[in-house]
Amino acid sequence: MGVEFSTMLASSPEARLFEEKMRQESMSDAAIKAFLHNYSELISGKSCMLPESEIEPVTSLPTLKEIVGQSSVDANSVLKKTVVLKLNGGLGTGMGLEKAKSLLVVRENDTFLDFIVKQVKHMRATFGPGVKFVLMNSFATSADTLAYLKERYPDIASEAGIELLQNKSPKVDQKTMAPASYPEDPEKEWCPPGHGDVYPSLLGSGMLDRLIAQGYEYMFVSNSDNLGATLDLELLKYFAGKQLPFLMEVCERTAADKKGGHLALKGGQLLLREAAMCPSEDEAAFQDITKHTYFNTNNLWVSLKQLKAQCEKNGGLLPLPLIKNKKTVNPRDDTSTPVFQLETAMGSAIECFTGASAVVVPRSRFAPVKTCNDLLALRSDAYRVTQDARLVLASQRQPVISLDSKFYKKVDKMEALVEQVPSLVGCEQLKVKGPVKFVPGTVIHGAVEIVNGAEEPKDLPAGDYDNDNISL
């Protein structure tokens, strides 16, 4: 385990309990080291906060438009050394889903996973078959995802190394700082470790070493619910040509992004500050989009060799900043034992690599679905499907959708009220209060607000609505 961890295990009975608990679940050394690193940060009393006084804003970065054509790297030579990894560990519980979020239908009968596979097939048809594809599943999404692939895409499902399995982390009892116990349902003693777990999962599973041995050098990582994130040849050539260890795709922040994490500098090193790392007194500065201009899209490019070197340098792990979440052991029971859930963010690895960089990309590379507001927009004609199976804005205008969460928060409730998705290609903003049922033949232009003050659903009559305020 290394000297540092041996010392901690010797001095902390609780740490030994966590190690034993994880070994009983056959967790890898890399997963255990990553957790114990987070646990040591927790018990040290060290603040997880990153105050405004310790950082500087990032004032300028290269853009994708500027780097096009800059690299003389031969495309074919780097493509055959490239791995595309999609994070697919989420269940989408916030949207009322009980299976892999990537199995949610986006357009007609196609799910996120269908779009991802079509992107991979197009990529291979365009660039050659050498590009490797990996899905990082969690214990909660693995079975559903693999079954779906086997049924619809047996050629993809049968590829060697198609799955990387995410680890899980034990919850920490806030009072005793020992492993949380919940005998009624022991699975609730565990939680997802955050997408920063991609690094210990790659290391602990042996996949990192296998990929390097097979000649792979570059990895492009993105979220499965972001259908704008495909392998971009110009970005790959730039990344490889500059011999960067780590490259983050960022977008310029707007008012809608002000609560999300942002890029910053500390001692000349790029880092990612998440909302959970911001002290309350610095909230105004955190949300100042004129000061902190860029946010992380979670589209990342990683040098596999330099990732391995950094892990070896740090005793078998990447020392990522800790994100400490206060929860209860049973999230549905507020009276159950208070716990800490220890997580890390994948993008925060930018601070672990000297020479790491970032590049500003257009919004077309960032179209995630986190809420039913996002899903309704994506299902509408405000987005179009490209030849390479991306969903991109059909015009320069991105509609801002605000559906009443009481009636539209869950996918099944939204679908019951949306008989047919309205035309939103000309929409700037759609705000809905109360249960409003959308019927075929509805077109929204400009900014429209629709209010139903009753608890029972009411139909919005078919027709064109242009900068209207409607009360049903």
Short mmCIF file of C-alpha atoms in Angstrom, two decimals:
data_model
loop_
_atom_site.label_atom_id
_atom_site.label_comp_id
_atom_site.label_asym_id
_atom_site.label_seq_id
_atom_site.Cartn_x
_atom_site.Cartn_y
_atom_site.Cartn_z
CA MET A 1 0.00 0.00 0.00
CA GLY A 2 2.97 2.37 0.46
CA VAL A 3 4.56 4.05 3.48
CA GLU A 4 2.02 6.89 3.79
CA PHE A 5 -0.96 4.54 3.85
CA SER A 6 0.76 2.00 6.09
CA THR A 7 1.35 4.80 8.60
CA MET A 8 -2.28 5.92 8.43
CA LEU A 9 -3.58 2.37 8.81
CA ALA A 10 -1.32 1.84 11.82
CA SER A 11 -2.51 5.03 13.53
CA SER A 12 -6.20 4.92 12.58
CA PRO A 13 -8.38 1.93 13.54
CA GLU A 14 -11.18 3.44 11.44
CA ALA A 15 -8.99 3.50 8.33
CA ARG A 16 -8.24 -0.20 8.84
CA LEU A 17 -11.98 -0.88 9.02
CA PHE A 18 -12.50 0.85 5.69
CA GLU A 19 -9.67 -1.13 4.10
CA GLU A 20 -11.14 -4.40 5.41
CA LYS A 21 -14.63 -3.47 4.20
CA MET A 22 -13.35 -2.67 0.71
CA ARG A 23 -11.22 -5.82 0.50
CA GLN A 24 -14.26 -7.90 1.42
CA GLU A 25 -15.88 -6.45 -1.69
CA SER A 26 -12.78 -7.37 -3.77
CA MET A 27 -11.92 -3.73 -4.45
CA SER A 28 -8.56 -3.09 -6.11
CA ASP A 29 -5.53 -1.58 -4.38
CA ALA A 30 -5.97 1.52 -6.56
CA ALA A 31 -9.58 1.98 -5.41
CA ILE A 32 -8.61 1.51 -1.76
CA LYS A 33 -5.71 3.97 -2.04
CA ALA A 34 -7.93 6.57 -3.68
CA PHE A 35 -10.54 6.23 -0.94
CA LEU A 36 -7.97 6.30 1.87
CA HIS A 37 -6.44 9.43 0.36
CA ASN A 38 -9.86 11.08 0.48
CA TYR A 39 -10.44 9.78 4.00
CA SER A 40 -7.09 11.14 5.19
CA GLU A 41 -8.10 14.56 3.79
CA LEU A 42 -11.38 14.29 5.69
CA ILE A 43 -9.96 13.36 9.10
CA SER A 44 -7.08 15.82 8.81
CA GLY A 45 -9.53 18.64 9.35
CA LYS A 46 -8.12 20.31 6.27
CA SER A 47 -10.65 22.57 4.60
CA CYS A 48 -12.07 21.40 1.29
CA MET A 49 -12.74 25.02 0.43
CA LEU A 50 -10.81 27.06 -2.11
CA PRO A 51 -11.31 30.75 -1.28
CA GLU A 52 -11.22 33.53 -3.84
CA SER A 53 -8.10 34.99 -2.23
CA GLU A 54 -6.04 31.91 -3.19
CA ILE A 55 -6.84 31.86 -6.92
CA GLU A 56 -6.64 34.04 -10.02
CA PRO A 57 -9.03 34.13 -12.97
CA VAL A 58 -8.07 32.63 -16.33
CA THR A 59 -8.13 35.57 -18.72
CA SER A 60 -7.43 33.97 -22.10
CA LEU A 61 -7.23 30.55 -23.73
CA PRO A 62 -6.82 29.23 -27.27
CA THR A 63 -10.05 28.44 -29.10
CA LEU A 64 -10.89 25.45 -31.28
CA LYS A 65 -11.33 27.81 -34.22
CA GLU A 66 -7.80 29.18 -33.72
CA ILE A 67 -6.08 25.79 -33.54
CA VAL A 68 -7.65 24.33 -36.68
CA GLY A 69 -4.88 23.49 -39.12
CA GLN A 70 -2.09 24.31 -36.66
CA SER A 71 -0.86 20.75 -36.14
CA SER A 72 1.11 18.84 -38.78
CA VAL A 73 0.56 15.54 -36.96
CA ASP A 74 -0.58 12.74 -39.28
CA ALA A 75 -4.19 11.97 -38.40
CA ASN A 76 -4.04 8.23 -39.12
CA SER A 77 -0.96 7.78 -36.94
CA VAL A 78 -2.71 9.19 -33.84
CA LEU A 79 -6.18 7.80 -34.48
CA LYS A 80 -4.99 4.22 -34.14
CA LYS A 81 -3.50 5.18 -30.76
CA THR A 82 -6.74 6.73 -29.45
CA VAL A 83 -9.37 5.47 -27.00
CA VAL A 84 -12.84 7.02 -26.70
CA LEU A 85 -14.32 6.48 -23.22
CA LYS A 86 -17.90 7.40 -22.30
CA LEU A 87 -18.91 7.77 -18.64
CA ASN A 88 -22.09 5.74 -18.23
CA GLY A 89 -22.50 5.29 -14.49
CA GLY A 90 -25.55 7.48 -13.84
CA LEU A 91 -29.11 6.28 -13.24
CA GLY A 92 -30.82 9.62 -13.74
CA THR A 93 -32.70 9.25 -10.46
CA GLY A 94 -33.29 13.01 -10.36
CA MET A 95 -35.44 12.55 -13.46
CA GLY A 96 -37.29 9.58 -11.98
CA LEU A 97 -35.34 6.89 -13.82
CA GLU A 98 -34.49 3.48 -12.37
CA LYS A 99 -32.13 2.27 -15.09
CA ALA A 100 -29.11 3.61 -16.90
CA LYS A 101 -29.74 7.19 -17.96
CA SER A 102 -28.17 6.39 -21.33
CA LEU A 103 -31.17 4.11 -22.06
CA LEU A 104 -33.56 7.07 -22.03
CA VAL A 105 -35.14 7.70 -25.43
CA VAL A 106 -33.97 10.98 -26.94
CA ARG A 107 -35.37 10.97 -30.48
CA GLU A 108 -37.99 8.61 -31.91
CA ASN A 109 -36.75 5.20 -30.73
CA ASP A 110 -33.11 6.13 -30.27
CA THR A 111 -31.63 6.36 -26.77
CA PHE A 112 -28.45 8.12 -25.72
CA LEU A 113 -26.70 4.77 -26.10
CA ASP A 114 -28.00 4.36 -29.66
CA PHE A 115 -26.61 7.79 -30.55
CA ILE A 116 -23.27 6.96 -28.92
CA VAL A 117 -22.92 3.68 -30.85
CA LYS A 118 -23.90 5.41 -34.10
CA GLN A 119 -21.24 8.04 -33.40
CA VAL A 120 -18.65 5.32 -32.84
CA LYS A 121 -19.64 3.51 -36.04
CA HIS A 122 -19.50 6.74 -38.04
CA MET A 123 -16.15 7.58 -36.47
CA ARG A 124 -14.71 4.22 -37.47
CA ALA A 125 -16.18 4.43 -40.97
CA THR A 126 -14.62 7.88 -41.38
CA PHE A 127 -11.30 7.49 -39.57
CA GLY A 128 -10.72 3.73 -39.69
CA PRO A 129 -11.45 0.81 -37.37
CA GLY A 130 -8.49 1.39 -35.06
CA VAL A 131 -10.22 3.80 -32.66
CA LYS A 132 -11.10 1.90 -29.47
CA PHE A 133 -14.41 2.43 -27.64
CA VAL A 134 -14.96 1.88 -23.89
CA LEU A 135 -18.03 2.39 -21.69
CA MET A 136 -17.40 3.12 -18.02
CA ASN A 137 -20.41 1.55 -16.29
CA SER A 138 -21.31 1.45 -12.63
CA PHE A 139 -22.65 -1.54 -10.71
CA ALA A 140 -26.09 0.05 -11.18
CA THR A 141 -25.87 0.46 -14.97
CA SER A 142 -23.69 -2.46 -16.13
CA ALA A 143 -26.32 -5.19 -16.60
CA ASP A 144 -28.91 -3.01 -18.36
CA THR A 145 -26.33 -1.41 -20.63
CA LEU A 146 -24.62 -4.65 -21.69
CA ALA A 147 -27.98 -6.37 -22.28
CA TYR A 148 -29.09 -3.50 -24.53
CA LEU A 149 -25.83 -3.61 -26.48
CA LYS A 150 -26.02 -7.38 -26.93
CA GLU A 151 -29.57 -7.11 -28.26
CA ARG A 152 -29.06 -4.19 -30.68
CA TYR A 153 -25.32 -4.04 -31.36
CA PRO A 154 -23.79 -7.50 -30.76
CA ASP A 155 -20.66 -6.53 -32.72
CA ILE A 156 -19.93 -3.68 -30.27
CA ALA A 157 -20.95 -5.73 -27.21
CA SER A 158 -18.51 -8.51 -28.12
CA GLU A 159 -15.45 -6.24 -28.40
CA ALA A 160 -12.69 -6.99 -25.93
CA GLY A 161 -12.47 -4.42 -23.15
CA ILE A 162 -15.78 -2.73 -23.99
CA GLU A 163 -16.55 -2.19 -20.29
CA LEU A 164 -14.66 -0.46 -17.50
CA LEU A 165 -16.47 -0.92 -14.20
CA GLN A 166 -16.66 2.00 -11.79
CA ASN A 167 -15.70 1.45 -8.15
CA LYS A 168 -17.88 2.24 -5.15
CA SER A 169 -17.00 4.00 -1.91
CA PRO A 170 -18.05 3.25 1.67
CA LYS A 171 -20.06 5.98 3.38
CA VAL A 172 -18.49 7.53 6.48
CA ASP A 173 -20.44 7.83 9.74
CA GLN A 174 -20.22 11.54 10.62
CA LYS A 175 -20.14 10.88 14.37
CA THR A 176 -17.69 7.98 14.63
CA MET A 177 -15.78 8.52 11.33
CA ALA A 178 -16.03 4.73 10.91
CA PRO A 179 -17.78 2.87 8.08
CA ALA A 180 -21.50 3.59 8.12
CA SER A 181 -23.75 0.66 8.94
CA TYR A 182 -27.26 0.01 7.62
CA PRO A 183 -28.18 -3.65 8.20
CA GLU A 184 -31.68 -3.19 6.73
CA ASP A 185 -30.11 -2.64 3.31
CA PRO A 186 -26.29 -3.03 3.27
CA GLU A 187 -26.08 -1.65 -0.29
CA LYS A 188 -26.95 1.76 1.17
CA GLU A 189 -23.63 1.68 3.03
CA TRP A 190 -21.97 2.40 -0.34
CA CYS A 191 -22.08 5.35 -2.72
CA PRO A 192 -20.67 6.33 -6.11
CA PRO A 193 -17.17 7.85 -5.81
CA GLY A 194 -17.76 10.57 -8.42
CA HIS A 195 -16.43 10.54 -11.96
CA GLY A 196 -12.92 11.20 -10.64
CA ASP A 197 -12.98 7.44 -10.09
CA VAL A 198 -12.17 6.96 -13.78
CA TYR A 199 -8.45 7.12 -12.90
CA PRO A 200 -8.32 4.49 -10.10
CA SER A 201 -10.71 2.33 -12.15
CA LEU A 202 -8.38 2.43 -15.15
CA LEU A 203 -5.37 1.72 -12.92
CA GLY A 204 -6.91 -0.90 -10.61
CA SER A 205 -8.62 -2.91 -13.35
CA GLY A 206 -5.37 -3.26 -15.27
CA MET A 207 -6.97 -1.55 -18.28
CA LEU A 208 -4.48 1.34 -18.22
CA ASP A 209 -1.52 -1.03 -18.51
CA ARG A 210 -3.26 -3.14 -21.17
CA LEU A 211 -4.09 -0.11 -23.31
CA ILE A 212 -0.51 1.18 -23.14
CA ALA A 213 0.84 -2.30 -23.97
CA GLN A 214 -1.49 -2.41 -27.00
CA GLY A 215 -0.04 0.87 -28.28
CA TYR A 216 -2.76 3.30 -27.19
CA GLU A 217 -1.53 6.72 -26.04
CA TYR A 218 -4.46 9.14 -26.04
CA MET A 219 -7.86 8.97 -24.36
CA PHE A 220 -10.88 11.18 -24.99
CA VAL A 221 -13.38 11.08 -22.09
CA SER A 222 -16.88 12.56 -21.97
CA ASN A 223 -20.31 12.02 -20.40
CA SER A 224 -22.81 9.69 -22.06
CA ASP A 225 -25.58 12.31 -21.83
CA ASN A 226 -23.54 14.84 -23.85
CA LEU A 227 -24.25 13.96 -27.47
CA GLY A 228 -22.20 16.90 -28.72
CA ALA A 229 -18.98 15.33 -27.45
CA THR A 230 -17.52 13.32 -30.31
CA LEU A 231 -13.93 12.62 -31.31
CA ASP A 232 -12.73 15.84 -32.96
CA LEU A 233 -9.76 15.29 -35.25
CA GLU A 234 -8.40 18.84 -34.88
CA LEU A 235 -8.46 18.60 -31.08
CA LEU A 236 -6.76 15.20 -31.19
CA LYS A 237 -4.02 16.46 -33.51
CA TYR A 238 -3.51 19.55 -31.33
CA PHE A 239 -3.34 17.44 -28.15
CA ALA A 240 -0.90 14.95 -29.66
CA GLY A 241 1.19 17.55 -31.48
CA LYS A 242 1.69 19.65 -28.35
CA GLN A 243 2.44 16.46 -26.36
CA LEU A 244 0.11 17.69 -23.63
CA PRO A 245 -0.47 15.52 -20.56
CA PHE A 246 -4.04 16.74 -20.09
CA LEU A 247 -6.42 18.97 -22.06
CA MET A 248 -9.80 20.25 -20.87
CA GLU A 249 -12.48 21.49 -23.24
CA VAL A 250 -14.17 24.56 -21.75
CA CYS A 251 -16.99 26.87 -22.81
CA GLU A 252 -17.56 30.50 -21.99
CA ARG A 253 -19.91 30.87 -19.03
CA THR A 254 -23.32 32.49 -19.39
CA ALA A 255 -25.83 33.46 -16.71
CA ALA A 256 -27.25 29.94 -16.94
CA ASP A 257 -23.83 28.49 -16.01
CA LYS A 258 -22.98 30.74 -13.07
CA LYS A 259 -23.63 28.09 -10.39
CA GLY A 260 -21.37 25.50 -12.03
CA GLY A 261 -17.65 25.03 -11.49
CA HIS A 262 -15.11 27.23 -13.22
CA LEU A 263 -11.49 27.14 -14.32
CA ALA A 264 -8.94 29.15 -12.31
CA LEU A 265 -5.21 29.56 -11.69
CA LYS A 266 -3.21 28.96 -8.52
CA GLY A 267 0.52 29.61 -8.64
CA GLY A 268 0.38 29.46 -12.43
CA GLN A 269 -1.25 26.00 -12.42
CA LEU A 270 -4.72 25.50 -13.90
CA LEU A 271 -7.32 24.04 -11.53
CA LEU A 272 -11.04 23.44 -11.38
CA ARG A 273 -13.10 25.01 -8.59
CA GLU A 274 -16.44 23.28 -8.06
CA ALA A 275 -19.37 24.92 -6.26
CA ALA A 276 -18.83 22.64 -3.24
CA MET A 277 -15.30 24.09 -2.89
CA CYS A 278 -16.43 27.73 -2.71
CA PRO A 279 -16.88 29.41 0.72
CA SER A 280 -20.27 31.09 1.10
CA GLU A 281 -18.67 34.53 1.44
CA ASP A 282 -17.13 34.12 -2.03
CA GLU A 283 -20.34 33.06 -3.75
CA ALA A 284 -20.76 36.39 -5.58
CA ALA A 285 -17.24 36.18 -7.01
CA PHE A 286 -17.75 32.50 -7.90
CA GLN A 287 -20.86 33.39 -9.90
CA ASP A 288 -19.29 36.43 -11.58
CA ILE A 289 -19.11 35.24 -15.18
CA THR A 290 -17.18 38.34 -16.22
CA LYS A 291 -14.40 37.38 -13.80
CA HIS A 292 -14.37 33.59 -14.02
CA THR A 293 -15.10 33.17 -17.70
CA TYR A 294 -14.74 29.44 -18.42
CA PHE A 295 -16.45 26.27 -17.24
CA ASN A 296 -15.51 22.63 -17.66
CA THR A 297 -17.54 20.68 -20.22
CA ASN A 298 -16.19 17.37 -18.85
CA ASN A 299 -14.79 16.63 -22.30
CA LEU A 300 -11.22 15.70 -21.44
CA TRP A 301 -8.13 14.49 -23.30
CA VAL A 302 -5.62 12.45 -21.30
CA SER A 303 -2.17 11.10 -22.14
CA LEU A 304 -2.25 7.48 -20.94
CA LYS A 305 1.51 7.30 -20.46
CA GLN A 306 1.59 10.50 -18.43
CA LEU A 307 -1.41 9.36 -16.40
CA LYS A 308 0.47 6.21 -15.47
CA ALA A 309 3.60 8.24 -14.64
CA GLN A 310 1.65 10.58 -12.36
CA CYS A 311 -0.01 7.66 -10.56
CA GLU A 312 3.38 6.02 -10.00
CA LYS A 313 4.87 9.33 -8.81
CA ASN A 314 2.08 9.63 -6.19
CA GLY A 315 2.26 6.08 -4.88
CA GLY A 316 -0.47 4.58 -7.04
CA LEU A 317 -3.05 7.36 -7.22
CA LEU A 318 -3.90 10.83 -8.47
CA PRO A 319 -4.30 13.11 -5.42
CA LEU A 320 -7.56 14.79 -6.50
CA PRO A 321 -9.25 17.46 -4.36
CA LEU A 322 -11.90 16.02 -2.05
CA ILE A 323 -15.57 16.85 -2.46
CA LYS A 324 -17.32 16.17 0.86
CA ASN A 325 -21.08 15.68 0.71
CA LYS A 326 -23.23 15.54 3.82
CA LYS A 327 -26.08 13.02 3.47
CA THR A 328 -27.97 10.41 5.49
CA VAL A 329 -27.11 6.72 5.07
CA ASN A 330 -30.62 6.16 3.69
CA PRO A 331 -31.19 9.14 1.40
CA ARG A 332 -34.95 8.65 1.67
CA ASP A 333 -34.92 8.76 5.48
CA ASP A 334 -33.79 12.04 6.99
CA THR A 335 -33.73 10.45 10.45
CA SER A 336 -31.17 7.80 9.47
CA THR A 337 -27.49 8.11 10.39
CA PRO A 338 -25.75 11.25 9.05
CA VAL A 339 -22.87 10.30 6.77
CA PHE A 340 -20.17 11.80 4.59
CA GLN A 341 -19.99 10.72 0.96
CA LEU A 342 -16.48 11.27 -0.37
CA GLU A 343 -16.24 12.09 -4.06
CA THR A 344 -13.81 13.49 -6.60
CA ALA A 345 -14.31 15.21 -9.96
CA MET A 346 -12.64 13.94 -13.12
CA GLY A 347 -11.81 17.43 -14.39
CA SER A 348 -9.98 18.37 -11.20
CA ALA A 349 -7.10 16.18 -12.40
CA ILE A 350 -6.03 19.20 -14.44
CA GLU A 351 -4.13 20.42 -11.37
CA CYS A 352 -2.17 17.16 -11.15
CA PHE A 353 -0.35 17.61 -14.47
CA THR A 354 2.37 20.19 -15.05
CA GLY A 355 1.77 21.61 -18.50
CA ALA A 356 -1.95 20.78 -18.52
CA SER A 357 -3.97 23.06 -20.77
CA ALA A 358 -7.50 24.01 -21.80
CA VAL A 359 -9.17 25.02 -25.05
CA VAL A 360 -12.39 26.96 -25.63
CA VAL A 361 -14.91 25.00 -27.71
CA PRO A 362 -18.31 26.01 -29.11
CA ARG A 363 -21.53 25.10 -27.34
CA SER A 364 -22.17 22.50 -30.02
CA ARG A 365 -19.76 20.25 -28.09
CA PHE A 366 -21.76 20.66 -24.87
CA ALA A 367 -25.38 19.52 -24.88
CA PRO A 368 -25.93 17.51 -21.68
CA VAL A 369 -29.30 16.44 -20.31
CA LYS A 370 -29.58 16.95 -16.56
CA THR A 371 -33.31 17.80 -16.26
CA CYS A 372 -36.57 17.37 -18.16
CA ASN A 373 -36.12 20.97 -19.31
CA ASP A 374 -33.02 19.85 -21.22
CA LEU A 375 -34.76 16.71 -22.49
CA LEU A 376 -37.75 18.59 -23.90
CA ALA A 377 -35.45 20.95 -25.80
CA LEU A 378 -33.34 18.07 -27.13
CA ARG A 379 -36.44 16.20 -28.33
CA SER A 380 -37.70 19.28 -30.18
CA ASP A 381 -36.83 20.77 -33.55
CA ALA A 382 -34.55 23.24 -31.76
CA TYR A 383 -31.93 20.49 -32.28
CA ARG A 384 -31.10 18.57 -35.41
CA VAL A 385 -29.28 15.29 -35.93
CA THR A 386 -26.04 15.55 -37.91
CA GLN A 387 -24.61 13.00 -40.30
CA ASP A 388 -22.21 11.83 -37.59
CA ALA A 389 -25.11 11.30 -35.12
CA ARG A 390 -24.61 14.43 -33.03
CA LEU A 391 -27.47 16.56 -31.78
CA VAL A 392 -26.71 20.23 -32.47
CA LEU A 393 -28.72 23.43 -32.36
CA ALA A 394 -30.77 23.95 -35.51
CA SER A 395 -30.24 27.73 -35.25
CA GLN A 396 -28.00 30.10 -33.30
CA ARG A 397 -30.67 30.33 -30.63
CA GLN A 398 -30.72 27.95 -27.66
CA PRO A 399 -34.17 27.90 -26.03
CA VAL A 400 -34.29 28.35 -22.27
CA ILE A 401 -36.94 25.98 -20.92
CA SER A 402 -38.43 26.23 -17.44
CA LEU A 403 -41.09 23.62 -16.70
CA ASP A 404 -42.92 23.53 -13.37
CA SER A 405 -40.93 20.96 -11.38
CA LYS A 406 -44.01 19.90 -9.46
CA PHE A 407 -45.51 18.46 -12.63
CA TYR A 408 -42.60 17.93 -15.03
CA LYS A 409 -39.59 16.91 -12.93
CA LYS A 410 -39.92 13.18 -13.67
CA VAL A 411 -39.75 11.85 -17.23
CA ASP A 412 -42.98 9.84 -16.99
CA LYS A 413 -44.91 12.88 -15.71
CA MET A 414 -43.50 15.08 -18.44
CA GLU A 415 -44.35 12.55 -21.13
CA ALA A 416 -47.94 12.30 -19.84
CA LEU A 417 -48.33 16.07 -20.32
CA VAL A 418 -46.49 16.32 -23.66
CA GLU A 419 -48.61 14.50 -26.23
CA GLN A 420 -46.34 15.96 -28.88
CA VAL A 421 -43.25 18.10 -28.34
CA PRO A 422 -43.96 21.67 -29.51
CA SER A 423 -41.86 23.33 -32.18
CA LEU A 424 -39.12 25.26 -30.34
CA VAL A 425 -36.75 26.18 -33.17
CA GLY A 426 -37.90 29.82 -32.94
CA CYS A 427 -38.21 29.82 -29.13
CA GLU A 428 -36.08 32.02 -26.90
CA GLN A 429 -37.73 31.12 -23.61
CA LEU A 430 -40.61 28.88 -22.57
CA LYS A 431 -41.90 29.09 -19.00
CA VAL A 432 -44.67 26.79 -17.81
CA LYS A 433 -46.46 27.03 -14.46
CA GLY A 434 -48.93 24.33 -13.49
CA PRO A 435 -49.91 21.19 -15.44
CA VAL A 436 -50.17 22.26 -19.10
CA LYS A 437 -50.76 19.60 -21.75
CA PHE A 438 -49.08 20.13 -25.11
CA VAL A 439 -51.02 18.78 -28.11
CA PRO A 440 -49.93 18.34 -31.74
CA GLY A 441 -49.63 21.48 -33.83
CA THR A 442 -48.13 23.77 -31.18
CA VAL A 443 -45.42 26.27 -32.20
CA ILE A 444 -43.54 28.52 -29.77
CA HIS A 445 -41.78 31.71 -30.91
CA GLY A 446 -39.84 34.22 -28.83
CA ALA A 447 -40.56 34.29 -25.08
CA VAL A 448 -43.77 32.56 -24.01
CA GLU A 449 -45.22 31.98 -20.53
CA ILE A 450 -48.13 29.61 -19.96
CA VAL A 451 -49.95 29.40 -16.62
CA ASN A 452 -52.51 26.90 -15.39
CA GLY A 453 -53.47 27.81 -11.83
CA ALA A 454 -55.45 24.59 -11.31
CA GLU A 455 -54.11 21.24 -10.15
CA GLU A 456 -55.82 19.40 -13.01
CA PRO A 457 -54.09 19.41 -16.43
CA LYS A 458 -55.45 21.72 -19.11
CA ASP A 459 -54.72 21.54 -22.83
CA LEU A 460 -52.88 24.35 -24.53
CA PRO A 461 -54.85 24.73 -27.77
CA ALA A 462 -52.84 23.99 -30.91
CA GLY A 463 -51.52 27.05 -32.70
CA ASP A 464 -48.67 29.53 -33.01
CA TYR A 465 -47.63 31.46 -29.89
CA ASP A 466 -45.33 34.42 -30.36
CA ASN A 467 -44.10 36.36 -27.28
CA ASP A 468 -47.36 35.56 -25.47
CA ASN A 469 -48.48 35.28 -21.85
CA ILE A 470 -51.26 32.69 -21.70
CA SER A 471 -53.52 31.91 -18.76
CA LEU A 472 -55.56 28.72 -19.13
#
